[in-house]
Amino acid sequence: MPQEQKTRLLLGFRIGATHSRISYSILEPGKGPEIRGIHQFPGQPIPGKATIPSVIYYSRDGEVRAAGNDVGRDCTEALIRNENWVKAERFVLHFQPKDKVPRQNLTPLPPLPLRKTAVEVLSDFLVYLNNSAKWYIREFLPVGSGSITWDKVPIHYVLSHPNEWAEPQQSLMRQAVEAAGLITDNGQNQLSFVPEGEACLDFSIRLEPTDPIWRTGVIIITTNNETVDINSYTSGTSQATFIETTEPQCYARGSGFVTQAAQEHLYGLLKDSRFHSDIPDMVQYFNRVIKPAFCNPGEAYYIPLSSTRDTHVRLHIREGKLRLDGADIATFYQPLIKCIIDGALTQRRITRRPLYNVLLLGNLASNDYVLGRVQDGLKPHGAGVKRPSASAQM
């Protein structure tokens, strides 16, 4: 007698070095899955970004005081200063296998605070993500598929991880999931892991399932904050299967290096000026506003300063705005663009089957300048480059 199918909740956590995401799907018998992202969190009056800062603050006695999107609030910032909370950031990089990928870290990897282990910090962050997902589903889904879903049906957790991680890292992540109470030995909840390359492939196919590139093969390039990850796939024997043509590649040249180049440029320009202490705020503005929107090396871009009366012609500051020439900004992107082009060509050389389609994903896929330069670099080699229409969601 066939086993009765039951409704399940699929909950996906993508925990990156600097930002994380939550996605979910209600799996009902006889209905196709529809994966959605969570864009609103407790304490937010209106929907915001889907990304969550991968940050936790602890009190001096080791208790979690703030995590994720809670950190950016004004009241939280005051408590951080007044109560001397301790910050844990980039903690997932402590799981990184040292023999797999030589990483040129943007800055030295900060130690974990208060003698905590990477498993303990990840567990605390998973509690925050799980509570955020629970709040969202109960708050915004209809009663029949919201509160009842969370309390009554099994939850299948899916955690993505970098391509180079294997069983040792998955074992540590499982320990964190268990410590967070998401799964138990005798419970109905389940846990799966998926390499980010496979997750990107699935994401891309769901966005554009009829795209002909899935029949001929594709190189998927994902720009993360610290790395550029490259995977290649060709179609398998059936329409729904894909074969990885080569070992995934991971290069320590992510989008964070663009920000680092901007920071070095600003320090070089302002190192002996009274504006030196304002550089962290300038870098933050560049990272948030200019970096994703930059498109024309022939134009100037401006960073607002704290006072509109500030003027210093030699430092390119007029009426409270610092000018960055587009040609200078373009040099910040050049190492990343070269890495993407060289990585795609390397994948083509080592695969047994020619690949002419490149799909660009990640946190700079929506940048027109990056897309255009990569297209220019690969066009002479017969490769076309595109991005999915919803690339900003990755």
CSV table of C-alpha atoms in Angstrom, one decimal:
chain,number,residue,atom,x,y,z
A,1,MET,CA,0.0,0.0,0.0
A,2,PRO,CA,1.6,3.3,-1.0
A,3,GLN,CA,2.6,5.6,1.8
A,4,GLU,CA,0.3,8.7,2.2
A,5,GLN,CA,1.9,11.9,1.0
A,6,LYS,CA,2.0,14.7,3.4
A,7,THR,CA,2.5,18.5,3.1
A,8,ARG,CA,6.0,19.5,4.0
A,9,LEU,CA,7.8,22.8,4.5
A,10,LEU,CA,11.1,23.3,2.7
A,11,LEU,CA,13.3,25.9,4.3
A,12,GLY,CA,16.6,26.9,2.7
A,13,PHE,CA,19.4,28.7,4.5
A,14,ARG,CA,22.3,30.2,2.5
A,15,ILE,CA,24.9,31.4,5.0
A,16,GLY,CA,27.6,33.5,3.4
A,17,ALA,CA,30.7,35.1,4.9
A,18,THR,CA,29.1,38.5,5.0
A,19,HIS,CA,25.4,38.0,4.1
A,20,SER,CA,22.8,35.3,4.3
A,21,ARG,CA,19.4,34.5,2.7
A,22,ILE,CA,16.3,32.5,3.6
A,23,SER,CA,14.0,30.8,1.1
A,24,TYR,CA,11.0,28.6,1.6
A,25,SER,CA,8.5,26.4,-0.2
A,26,ILE,CA,5.3,24.6,0.9
A,27,LEU,CA,5.4,21.2,-0.7
A,28,GLU,CA,1.8,20.0,-1.1
A,29,PRO,CA,0.9,16.6,-2.8
A,30,GLY,CA,0.0,17.1,-6.4
A,31,LYS,CA,1.3,20.6,-6.6
A,32,GLY,CA,4.5,21.9,-8.1
A,33,PRO,CA,7.0,23.5,-5.8
A,34,GLU,CA,7.2,27.3,-5.7
A,35,ILE,CA,10.3,28.7,-4.0
A,36,ARG,CA,10.1,32.1,-2.4
A,37,GLY,CA,12.5,34.3,-0.6
A,38,ILE,CA,11.9,36.0,2.7
A,39,HIS,CA,12.3,39.8,2.4
A,40,GLN,CA,10.9,41.0,5.8
A,41,PHE,CA,12.0,40.3,9.3
A,42,PRO,CA,10.8,41.0,12.8
A,43,GLY,CA,11.0,44.8,13.6
A,44,GLN,CA,10.9,45.9,10.0
A,45,PRO,CA,7.8,48.0,9.2
A,46,ILE,CA,8.2,47.4,5.4
A,47,PRO,CA,9.8,44.7,3.3
A,48,GLY,CA,13.5,45.3,2.8
A,49,LYS,CA,16.4,43.5,1.2
A,50,ALA,CA,16.5,39.7,1.1
A,51,THR,CA,20.0,39.6,2.3
A,52,ILE,CA,20.8,39.3,6.0
A,53,PRO,CA,24.1,40.4,7.5
A,54,SER,CA,26.0,37.3,8.8
A,55,VAL,CA,26.8,39.0,12.1
A,56,ILE,CA,26.1,38.2,15.8
A,57,TYR,CA,26.7,40.3,18.8
A,58,TYR,CA,27.3,38.7,22.2
A,59,SER,CA,27.2,40.1,25.7
A,60,ARG,CA,30.4,39.7,27.8
A,61,ASP,CA,28.9,36.6,29.4
A,62,GLY,CA,28.4,34.9,26.0
A,63,GLU,CA,24.7,35.5,25.5
A,64,VAL,CA,23.3,36.4,22.1
A,65,ARG,CA,22.1,40.0,22.1
A,66,ALA,CA,21.6,40.8,18.4
A,67,ALA,CA,21.9,39.1,15.1
A,68,GLY,CA,21.3,39.6,11.4
A,69,ASN,CA,19.0,42.5,10.6
A,70,ASP,CA,18.6,43.4,14.2
A,71,VAL,CA,22.2,44.8,14.2
A,72,GLY,CA,21.5,47.8,12.0
A,73,ARG,CA,18.9,49.5,14.2
A,74,ASP,CA,19.8,52.7,15.9
A,75,CYS,CA,18.8,51.4,19.4
A,76,THR,CA,21.0,48.3,18.8
A,77,GLU,CA,24.0,50.4,17.8
A,78,ALA,CA,23.7,52.4,21.0
A,79,LEU,CA,23.6,49.2,23.1
A,80,ILE,CA,26.6,47.8,21.3
A,81,ARG,CA,28.6,50.9,22.3
A,82,ASN,CA,27.2,51.3,25.8
A,83,GLU,CA,27.3,47.6,26.9
A,84,ASN,CA,30.5,46.6,25.0
A,85,TRP,CA,28.9,43.8,23.1
A,86,VAL,CA,31.3,41.5,21.2
A,87,LYS,CA,31.0,40.9,17.5
A,88,ALA,CA,31.2,37.6,15.6
A,89,GLU,CA,31.5,38.1,11.8
A,90,ARG,CA,32.7,36.0,8.8
A,91,PHE,CA,32.4,33.0,11.1
A,92,VAL,CA,31.6,30.5,8.4
A,93,LEU,CA,35.1,30.9,7.0
A,94,HIS,CA,36.4,29.1,10.1
A,95,PHE,CA,34.9,25.9,8.5
A,96,GLN,CA,37.0,26.4,5.3
A,97,PRO,CA,39.3,23.5,4.5
A,98,LYS,CA,42.8,25.0,4.5
A,99,ASP,CA,44.1,22.6,1.8
A,100,LYS,CA,41.4,23.3,-0.8
A,101,VAL,CA,41.4,27.0,-1.8
A,102,PRO,CA,44.2,29.4,-1.1
A,103,ARG,CA,42.2,32.5,0.0
A,104,GLN,CA,43.6,36.0,-0.2
A,105,ASN,CA,41.3,37.2,2.6
A,106,LEU,CA,40.2,40.8,2.3
A,107,THR,CA,41.3,41.3,5.9
A,108,PRO,CA,42.7,38.8,8.4
A,109,LEU,CA,40.0,36.5,9.5
A,110,PRO,CA,38.8,37.8,12.9
A,111,PRO,CA,39.0,35.2,15.7
A,112,LEU,CA,35.8,33.9,17.2
A,113,PRO,CA,34.8,35.8,20.4
A,114,LEU,CA,34.6,34.6,24.0
A,115,ARG,CA,36.3,31.3,23.2
A,116,LYS,CA,33.4,30.2,21.2
A,117,THR,CA,33.7,27.5,18.5
A,118,ALA,CA,32.6,27.9,14.9
A,119,VAL,CA,29.9,25.3,15.5
A,120,GLU,CA,28.5,27.3,18.5
A,121,VAL,CA,28.4,30.6,16.6
A,122,LEU,CA,26.8,29.0,13.6
A,123,SER,CA,24.3,27.3,15.8
A,124,ASP,CA,23.3,30.7,17.4
A,125,PHE,CA,22.9,32.2,13.9
A,126,LEU,CA,20.8,29.3,12.8
A,127,VAL,CA,18.5,29.9,15.7
A,128,TYR,CA,18.1,33.5,14.5
A,129,LEU,CA,17.4,32.5,10.9
A,130,ASN,CA,14.9,29.8,12.0
A,131,ASN,CA,13.0,32.2,14.3
A,132,SER,CA,12.9,34.8,11.5
A,133,ALA,CA,11.5,32.3,9.1
A,134,LYS,CA,8.9,31.1,11.7
A,135,TRP,CA,7.8,34.7,12.3
A,136,TYR,CA,7.5,35.5,8.5
A,137,ILE,CA,5.5,32.4,7.7
A,138,ARG,CA,3.2,32.9,10.7
A,139,GLU,CA,2.8,36.6,10.0
A,140,PHE,CA,2.3,36.7,6.2
A,141,LEU,CA,1.0,33.3,5.0
A,142,PRO,CA,-2.7,32.4,5.2
A,143,VAL,CA,-3.7,30.5,8.3
A,144,GLY,CA,-4.1,27.3,6.5
A,145,SER,CA,-0.5,27.4,5.2
A,146,GLY,CA,1.1,29.6,7.8
A,147,SER,CA,0.8,28.9,11.5
A,148,ILE,CA,-0.6,25.4,11.0
A,149,THR,CA,2.2,24.6,8.5
A,150,TRP,CA,4.9,25.6,10.9
A,151,ASP,CA,3.5,23.8,13.9
A,152,LYS,CA,2.1,20.7,12.3
A,153,VAL,CA,4.1,19.6,9.3
A,154,PRO,CA,7.6,18.3,8.9
A,155,ILE,CA,10.3,20.8,8.0
A,156,HIS,CA,13.1,19.8,5.5
A,157,TYR,CA,16.0,22.1,6.1
A,158,VAL,CA,18.5,22.7,3.2
A,159,LEU,CA,21.8,24.3,3.8
A,160,SER,CA,24.0,25.4,1.0
A,161,HIS,CA,27.8,25.5,1.3
A,162,PRO,CA,30.8,26.4,-0.9
A,163,ASN,CA,31.7,23.9,-3.6
A,164,GLU,CA,35.0,22.9,-2.0
A,165,TRP,CA,33.4,21.8,1.3
A,166,ALA,CA,32.9,18.1,1.9
A,167,GLU,CA,31.9,15.6,4.6
A,168,PRO,CA,34.0,17.1,7.4
A,169,GLN,CA,32.4,20.5,6.9
A,170,GLN,CA,29.0,19.0,6.6
A,171,SER,CA,29.5,17.1,9.8
A,172,LEU,CA,30.3,20.3,11.7
A,173,MET,CA,27.3,22.1,10.1
A,174,ARG,CA,25.1,19.2,11.2
A,175,GLN,CA,26.3,19.6,14.7
A,176,ALA,CA,25.3,23.3,14.6
A,177,VAL,CA,21.9,22.4,13.2
A,178,GLU,CA,21.3,19.9,16.0
A,179,ALA,CA,22.6,22.3,18.7
A,180,ALA,CA,20.1,24.9,17.3
A,181,GLY,CA,17.3,22.4,17.8
A,182,LEU,CA,16.3,22.3,14.2
A,183,ILE,CA,16.5,18.6,14.0
A,184,THR,CA,16.5,15.8,16.6
A,185,ASP,CA,17.3,12.1,16.5
A,186,ASN,CA,13.6,11.1,16.9
A,187,GLY,CA,12.0,14.1,15.3
A,188,GLN,CA,10.2,14.5,11.9
A,189,ASN,CA,12.4,17.3,10.5
A,190,GLN,CA,15.1,16.5,8.0
A,191,LEU,CA,18.4,18.1,6.9
A,192,SER,CA,20.1,18.1,3.5
A,193,PHE,CA,23.2,19.9,2.1
A,194,VAL,CA,23.7,21.2,-1.4
A,195,PRO,CA,26.9,22.7,-2.9
A,196,GLU,CA,26.4,26.3,-4.1
A,197,GLY,CA,27.1,25.3,-7.7
A,198,GLU,CA,24.2,22.9,-7.7
A,199,ALA,CA,22.0,25.5,-5.9
A,200,CYS,CA,22.8,28.1,-8.6
A,201,LEU,CA,22.0,25.6,-11.4
A,202,ASP,CA,18.7,24.8,-9.9
A,203,PHE,CA,17.9,28.5,-9.3
A,204,SER,CA,18.8,29.4,-12.9
A,205,ILE,CA,16.7,26.6,-14.4
A,206,ARG,CA,13.7,27.6,-12.3
A,207,LEU,CA,14.0,31.2,-13.5
A,208,GLU,CA,14.2,30.4,-17.2
A,209,PRO,CA,13.3,26.7,-17.7
A,210,THR,CA,12.9,27.0,-21.5
A,211,ASP,CA,16.2,28.7,-22.1
A,212,PRO,CA,18.1,26.7,-24.9
A,213,ILE,CA,21.4,27.0,-23.0
A,214,TRP,CA,20.3,24.0,-20.8
A,215,ARG,CA,20.4,21.7,-23.9
A,216,THR,CA,23.8,22.8,-25.0
A,217,GLY,CA,25.7,23.2,-21.8
A,218,VAL,CA,26.6,26.2,-19.6
A,219,ILE,CA,29.3,27.7,-17.5
A,220,ILE,CA,27.8,29.2,-14.3
A,221,ILE,CA,29.9,32.0,-12.7
A,222,THR,CA,28.9,33.2,-9.3
A,223,THR,CA,30.5,36.3,-7.7
A,224,ASN,CA,30.5,36.2,-3.9
A,225,ASN,CA,32.0,38.7,-1.6
A,226,GLU,CA,35.3,36.8,-1.2
A,227,THR,CA,35.3,34.4,-4.1
A,228,VAL,CA,34.4,33.7,-7.7
A,229,ASP,CA,32.9,30.2,-8.0
A,230,ILE,CA,32.7,28.5,-11.4
A,231,ASN,CA,30.8,25.4,-12.4
A,232,SER,CA,30.2,23.8,-15.8
A,233,TYR,CA,27.2,21.6,-16.8
A,234,THR,CA,25.9,19.8,-19.8
A,235,SER,CA,22.5,18.1,-20.2
A,236,GLY,CA,22.3,14.4,-19.2
A,237,THR,CA,20.5,11.6,-20.8
A,238,SER,CA,17.1,13.0,-19.8
A,239,GLN,CA,15.8,16.6,-20.1
A,240,ALA,CA,15.8,17.0,-16.3
A,241,THR,CA,19.3,15.8,-15.6
A,242,PHE,CA,22.7,17.6,-15.8
A,243,ILE,CA,26.3,16.4,-15.6
A,244,GLU,CA,29.1,18.4,-14.1
A,245,THR,CA,31.7,18.5,-16.8
A,246,THR,CA,34.7,19.5,-14.6
A,247,GLU,CA,35.7,20.0,-11.0
A,248,PRO,CA,34.3,23.3,-9.7
A,249,GLN,CA,36.8,26.1,-9.5
A,250,CYS,CA,37.0,28.7,-6.7
A,251,TYR,CA,39.1,31.9,-7.0
A,252,ALA,CA,39.9,34.3,-4.2
A,253,ARG,CA,38.8,37.4,-6.1
A,254,GLY,CA,35.3,38.2,-5.1
A,255,SER,CA,33.4,41.5,-5.2
A,256,GLY,CA,34.7,42.5,-1.8
A,257,PHE,CA,38.1,43.1,-3.5
A,258,VAL,CA,36.4,45.9,-5.5
A,259,THR,CA,35.4,47.6,-2.2
A,260,GLN,CA,38.9,47.0,-0.9
A,261,ALA,CA,40.4,48.7,-4.0
A,262,ALA,CA,38.1,51.7,-3.4
A,263,GLN,CA,39.2,51.9,0.2
A,264,GLU,CA,42.9,51.8,-0.7
A,265,HIS,CA,42.3,54.6,-3.3
A,266,LEU,CA,40.5,56.8,-0.7
A,267,TYR,CA,43.2,56.2,1.9
A,268,GLY,CA,45.9,57.2,-0.7
A,269,LEU,CA,43.9,60.3,-1.6
A,270,LEU,CA,43.0,61.5,2.0
A,271,LYS,CA,45.7,60.0,4.2
A,272,ASP,CA,47.1,63.4,5.3
A,273,SER,CA,43.8,65.3,5.4
A,274,ARG,CA,41.2,66.0,8.0
A,275,PHE,CA,38.8,63.7,6.1
A,276,HIS,CA,40.9,60.6,6.9
A,277,SER,CA,38.5,59.6,9.7
A,278,ASP,CA,35.5,59.8,7.4
A,279,ILE,CA,36.9,57.1,5.1
A,280,PRO,CA,35.0,54.1,6.6
A,281,ASP,CA,31.7,56.0,6.0
A,282,MET,CA,32.8,56.8,2.4
A,283,VAL,CA,33.7,53.1,1.8
A,284,GLN,CA,30.3,52.1,3.1
A,285,TYR,CA,28.5,54.5,0.8
A,286,PHE,CA,30.6,53.3,-2.2
A,287,ASN,CA,29.8,49.7,-1.4
A,288,ARG,CA,26.1,50.3,-1.0
A,289,VAL,CA,25.4,52.8,-3.8
A,290,ILE,CA,28.2,53.2,-6.3
A,291,LYS,CA,29.5,49.7,-6.6
A,292,PRO,CA,26.3,48.0,-7.7
A,293,ALA,CA,25.3,50.9,-10.0
A,294,PHE,CA,28.6,51.8,-11.7
A,295,CYS,CA,28.3,51.6,-15.5
A,296,ASN,CA,30.3,54.3,-17.2
A,297,PRO,CA,34.1,55.0,-16.9
A,298,GLY,CA,33.6,58.3,-18.6
A,299,GLU,CA,31.4,59.8,-15.9
A,300,ALA,CA,32.2,61.0,-12.4
A,301,TYR,CA,30.6,59.6,-9.3
A,302,TYR,CA,30.1,61.4,-6.0
A,303,ILE,CA,30.3,60.4,-2.3
A,304,PRO,CA,28.5,62.8,0.1
A,305,LEU,CA,30.4,64.0,3.1
A,306,SER,CA,29.0,65.0,6.5
A,307,SER,CA,29.0,68.7,5.8
A,308,THR,CA,27.8,70.4,2.5
A,309,ARG,CA,30.3,73.3,3.2
A,310,ASP,CA,33.4,71.1,2.8
A,311,THR,CA,35.5,72.1,-0.2
A,312,HIS,CA,39.0,71.0,-1.0
A,313,VAL,CA,39.8,71.3,-4.7
A,314,ARG,CA,43.1,69.3,-4.5
A,315,LEU,CA,41.2,66.4,-2.9
A,316,HIS,CA,38.4,66.5,-5.5
A,317,ILE,CA,35.9,67.8,-2.8
A,318,ARG,CA,33.4,70.5,-3.6
A,319,GLU,CA,30.3,71.5,-1.6
A,320,GLY,CA,30.4,68.4,0.6
A,321,LYS,CA,30.9,65.8,-2.2
A,322,LEU,CA,34.0,63.9,-3.1
A,323,ARG,CA,34.4,63.1,-6.8
A,324,LEU,CA,35.6,59.8,-8.0
A,325,ASP,CA,36.5,59.6,-11.7
A,326,GLY,CA,34.8,56.7,-13.5
A,327,ALA,CA,38.2,55.8,-15.0
A,328,ASP,CA,39.6,55.2,-11.5
A,329,ILE,CA,36.5,53.2,-10.4
A,330,ALA,CA,36.9,51.0,-13.5
A,331,THR,CA,40.3,49.9,-12.3
A,332,PHE,CA,38.8,48.7,-9.1
A,333,TYR,CA,36.8,46.1,-11.1
A,334,GLN,CA,39.5,45.0,-13.4
A,335,PRO,CA,41.0,42.1,-11.4
A,336,LEU,CA,37.5,40.7,-10.8
A,337,ILE,CA,36.6,41.0,-14.5
A,338,LYS,CA,39.9,39.4,-15.5
A,339,CYS,CA,39.3,36.5,-13.0
A,340,ILE,CA,35.8,35.8,-14.5
A,341,ILE,CA,37.1,35.8,-18.1
A,342,ASP,CA,40.2,33.7,-17.3
A,343,GLY,CA,38.1,31.3,-15.2
A,344,ALA,CA,35.5,30.8,-18.0
A,345,LEU,CA,38.3,30.1,-20.5
A,346,THR,CA,40.0,27.7,-18.2
A,347,GLN,CA,36.7,25.8,-17.8
A,348,ARG,CA,36.4,25.6,-21.6
A,349,ARG,CA,39.9,24.3,-22.0
A,350,ILE,CA,39.7,21.5,-19.4
A,351,THR,CA,36.2,20.2,-20.3
A,352,ARG,CA,35.8,17.5,-22.9
A,353,ARG,CA,32.9,19.3,-24.5
A,354,PRO,CA,32.9,22.9,-25.9
A,355,LEU,CA,30.8,25.3,-23.9
A,356,TYR,CA,29.6,28.5,-25.5
A,357,ASN,CA,27.1,29.8,-22.9
A,358,VAL,CA,28.1,31.6,-19.7
A,359,LEU,CA,25.6,32.5,-17.0
A,360,LEU,CA,26.6,35.3,-14.6
A,361,LEU,CA,25.1,35.1,-11.1
A,362,GLY,CA,25.9,36.6,-7.7
A,363,ASN,CA,26.2,40.0,-6.0
A,364,LEU,CA,27.6,41.8,-9.1
A,365,ALA,CA,25.6,40.0,-11.8
A,366,SER,CA,23.2,43.0,-12.0
A,367,ASN,CA,26.1,45.4,-12.7
A,368,ASP,CA,26.0,46.5,-16.3
A,369,TYR,CA,29.6,47.4,-16.4
A,370,VAL,CA,30.8,44.0,-15.2
A,371,LEU,CA,28.4,42.2,-17.6
A,372,GLY,CA,29.5,44.3,-20.6
A,373,ARG,CA,33.3,43.8,-19.9
A,374,VAL,CA,32.9,40.1,-19.5
A,375,GLN,CA,30.9,39.9,-22.7
A,376,ASP,CA,33.6,41.9,-24.5
A,377,GLY,CA,36.3,39.5,-23.1
A,378,LEU,CA,34.6,36.3,-24.1
A,379,LYS,CA,33.0,37.3,-27.4
A,380,PRO,CA,36.2,36.7,-29.4
A,381,HIS,CA,36.2,33.2,-28.1
A,382,GLY,CA,32.7,32.5,-29.3
A,383,ALA,CA,31.1,32.5,-25.9
A,384,GLY,CA,27.9,34.4,-25.1
A,385,VAL,CA,27.3,35.8,-21.6
A,386,LYS,CA,23.9,36.5,-20.0
A,387,ARG,CA,22.4,36.9,-16.6
A,388,PRO,CA,18.9,35.8,-15.5
A,389,SER,CA,16.3,38.4,-15.3
A,390,ALA,CA,16.1,38.1,-11.5
A,391,SER,CA,19.9,37.9,-11.0
A,392,ALA,CA,19.6,40.4,-8.2
A,393,GLN,CA,17.8,37.9,-6.2
A,394,MET,CA,20.8,35.6,-5.9
